[in-house]
mmCIF file of C-alpha atoms in Angstrom:
data_model
loop_
_atom_site.group_PDB
_atom_site.id
_atom_site.type_symbol
_atom_site.label_atom_id
_atom_site.label_comp_id
_atom_site.label_asym_id
_atom_site.label_seq_id
_atom_site.Cartn_x
_atom_site.Cartn_y
_atom_site.Cartn_z
ATOM 1 C CA UNK C 294 120.808 88.966 133.092
ATOM 2 C CA UNK C 295 120.931 86.836 129.966
ATOM 3 C CA UNK C 296 117.189 86.177 130.214
ATOM 4 C CA UNK C 297 116.533 89.922 130.256
ATOM 5 C CA UNK C 298 118.439 90.370 126.994
ATOM 6 C CA UNK C 299 116.506 87.571 125.292
ATOM 7 C CA UNK C 300 113.192 88.849 126.618
ATOM 8 C CA UNK C 301 114.034 92.256 125.136
ATOM 9 C CA UNK C 302 115.006 90.717 121.776
ATOM 10 C CA UNK C 303 111.841 88.602 121.636
ATOM 11 C CA UNK C 304 109.660 91.565 122.564
ATOM 12 C CA UNK C 305 111.080 93.790 119.804
ATOM 13 C CA UNK C 306 110.954 90.990 117.232
ATOM 14 C CA UNK C 307 107.301 90.303 118.075
ATOM 15 C CA UNK C 308 106.491 94.015 117.945
ATOM 16 C CA UNK C 309 108.184 94.349 114.552
ATOM 17 C CA UNK C 310 106.258 91.364 113.162
ATOM 18 C CA UNK C 311 102.983 92.741 114.546
ATOM 19 C CA UNK C 312 103.510 96.190 113.004
ATOM 20 C CA UNK C 313 104.583 94.618 109.691
ATOM 21 C CA UNK C 314 101.400 92.509 109.590
ATOM 22 C CA UNK C 315 99.233 95.539 110.393
ATOM 23 C CA UNK C 316 100.892 97.472 107.584
ATOM 24 C CA UNK C 317 100.260 94.665 105.093
ATOM 25 C CA UNK C 318 96.622 94.346 106.147
ATOM 26 C CA UNK C 319 96.185 98.108 105.857
ATOM 27 C CA UNK C 320 97.595 98.082 102.311
ATOM 28 C CA UNK C 321 95.280 95.212 101.347
ATOM 29 C CA UNK C 322 92.273 97.051 102.765
ATOM 30 C CA UNK C 323 93.252 100.208 100.885
ATOM 31 C CA UNK C 324 93.459 98.261 97.622
ATOM 32 C CA UNK C 325 90.087 96.663 98.298
ATOM 33 C CA UNK C 326 88.486 100.029 99.086
ATOM 34 C CA UNK C 327 89.916 101.514 95.881
ATOM 35 C CA UNK C 328 88.555 98.568 93.892
ATOM 36 C CA UNK C 329 85.122 98.992 95.493
ATOM 37 C CA UNK C 330 85.135 102.734 94.786
ATOM 38 C CA UNK C 331 86.062 102.061 91.186
ATOM 39 C CA UNK C 332 83.363 99.423 90.875
ATOM 40 C CA UNK C 333 80.809 101.766 92.411
ATOM 41 C CA UNK C 334 81.691 104.629 90.069
ATOM 42 C CA UNK C 335 81.503 102.261 87.072
ATOM 43 C CA UNK C 336 78.069 101.128 88.225
ATOM 44 C CA UNK C 337 76.904 104.739 88.532
ATOM 45 C CA UNK C 338 78.214 105.544 85.046
ATOM 46 C CA UNK C 339 76.440 102.493 83.597
ATOM 47 C CA UNK C 340 73.213 103.506 85.311
ATOM 48 C CA UNK C 341 73.455 107.002 83.835
ATOM 49 C CA UNK C 342 74.079 105.546 80.368
ATOM 50 C CA UNK C 343 71.028 103.276 80.717
ATOM 51 C CA UNK C 344 68.882 106.174 81.864
ATOM 52 C CA UNK C 345 69.965 108.263 78.868
ATOM 53 C CA UNK C 346 69.166 105.399 76.511
ATOM 54 C CA UNK C 347 65.693 105.003 78.019
ATOM 55 C CA UNK C 348 64.950 108.696 77.490
ATOM 56 C CA UNK C 349 65.733 108.526 73.767
#
């Protein structure tokens, strides 16, 4: 029954590592999406400023 204990330990350790890695990747993707949103809004604001300058 010793092998069953170690199989259980290995399974839970692997599951924990997998979930931890998914969480880290999710946080990185969230940061990247926020940076892209910020960049996009800055680009829109710059475009509006340029359009206003062209009108004058």
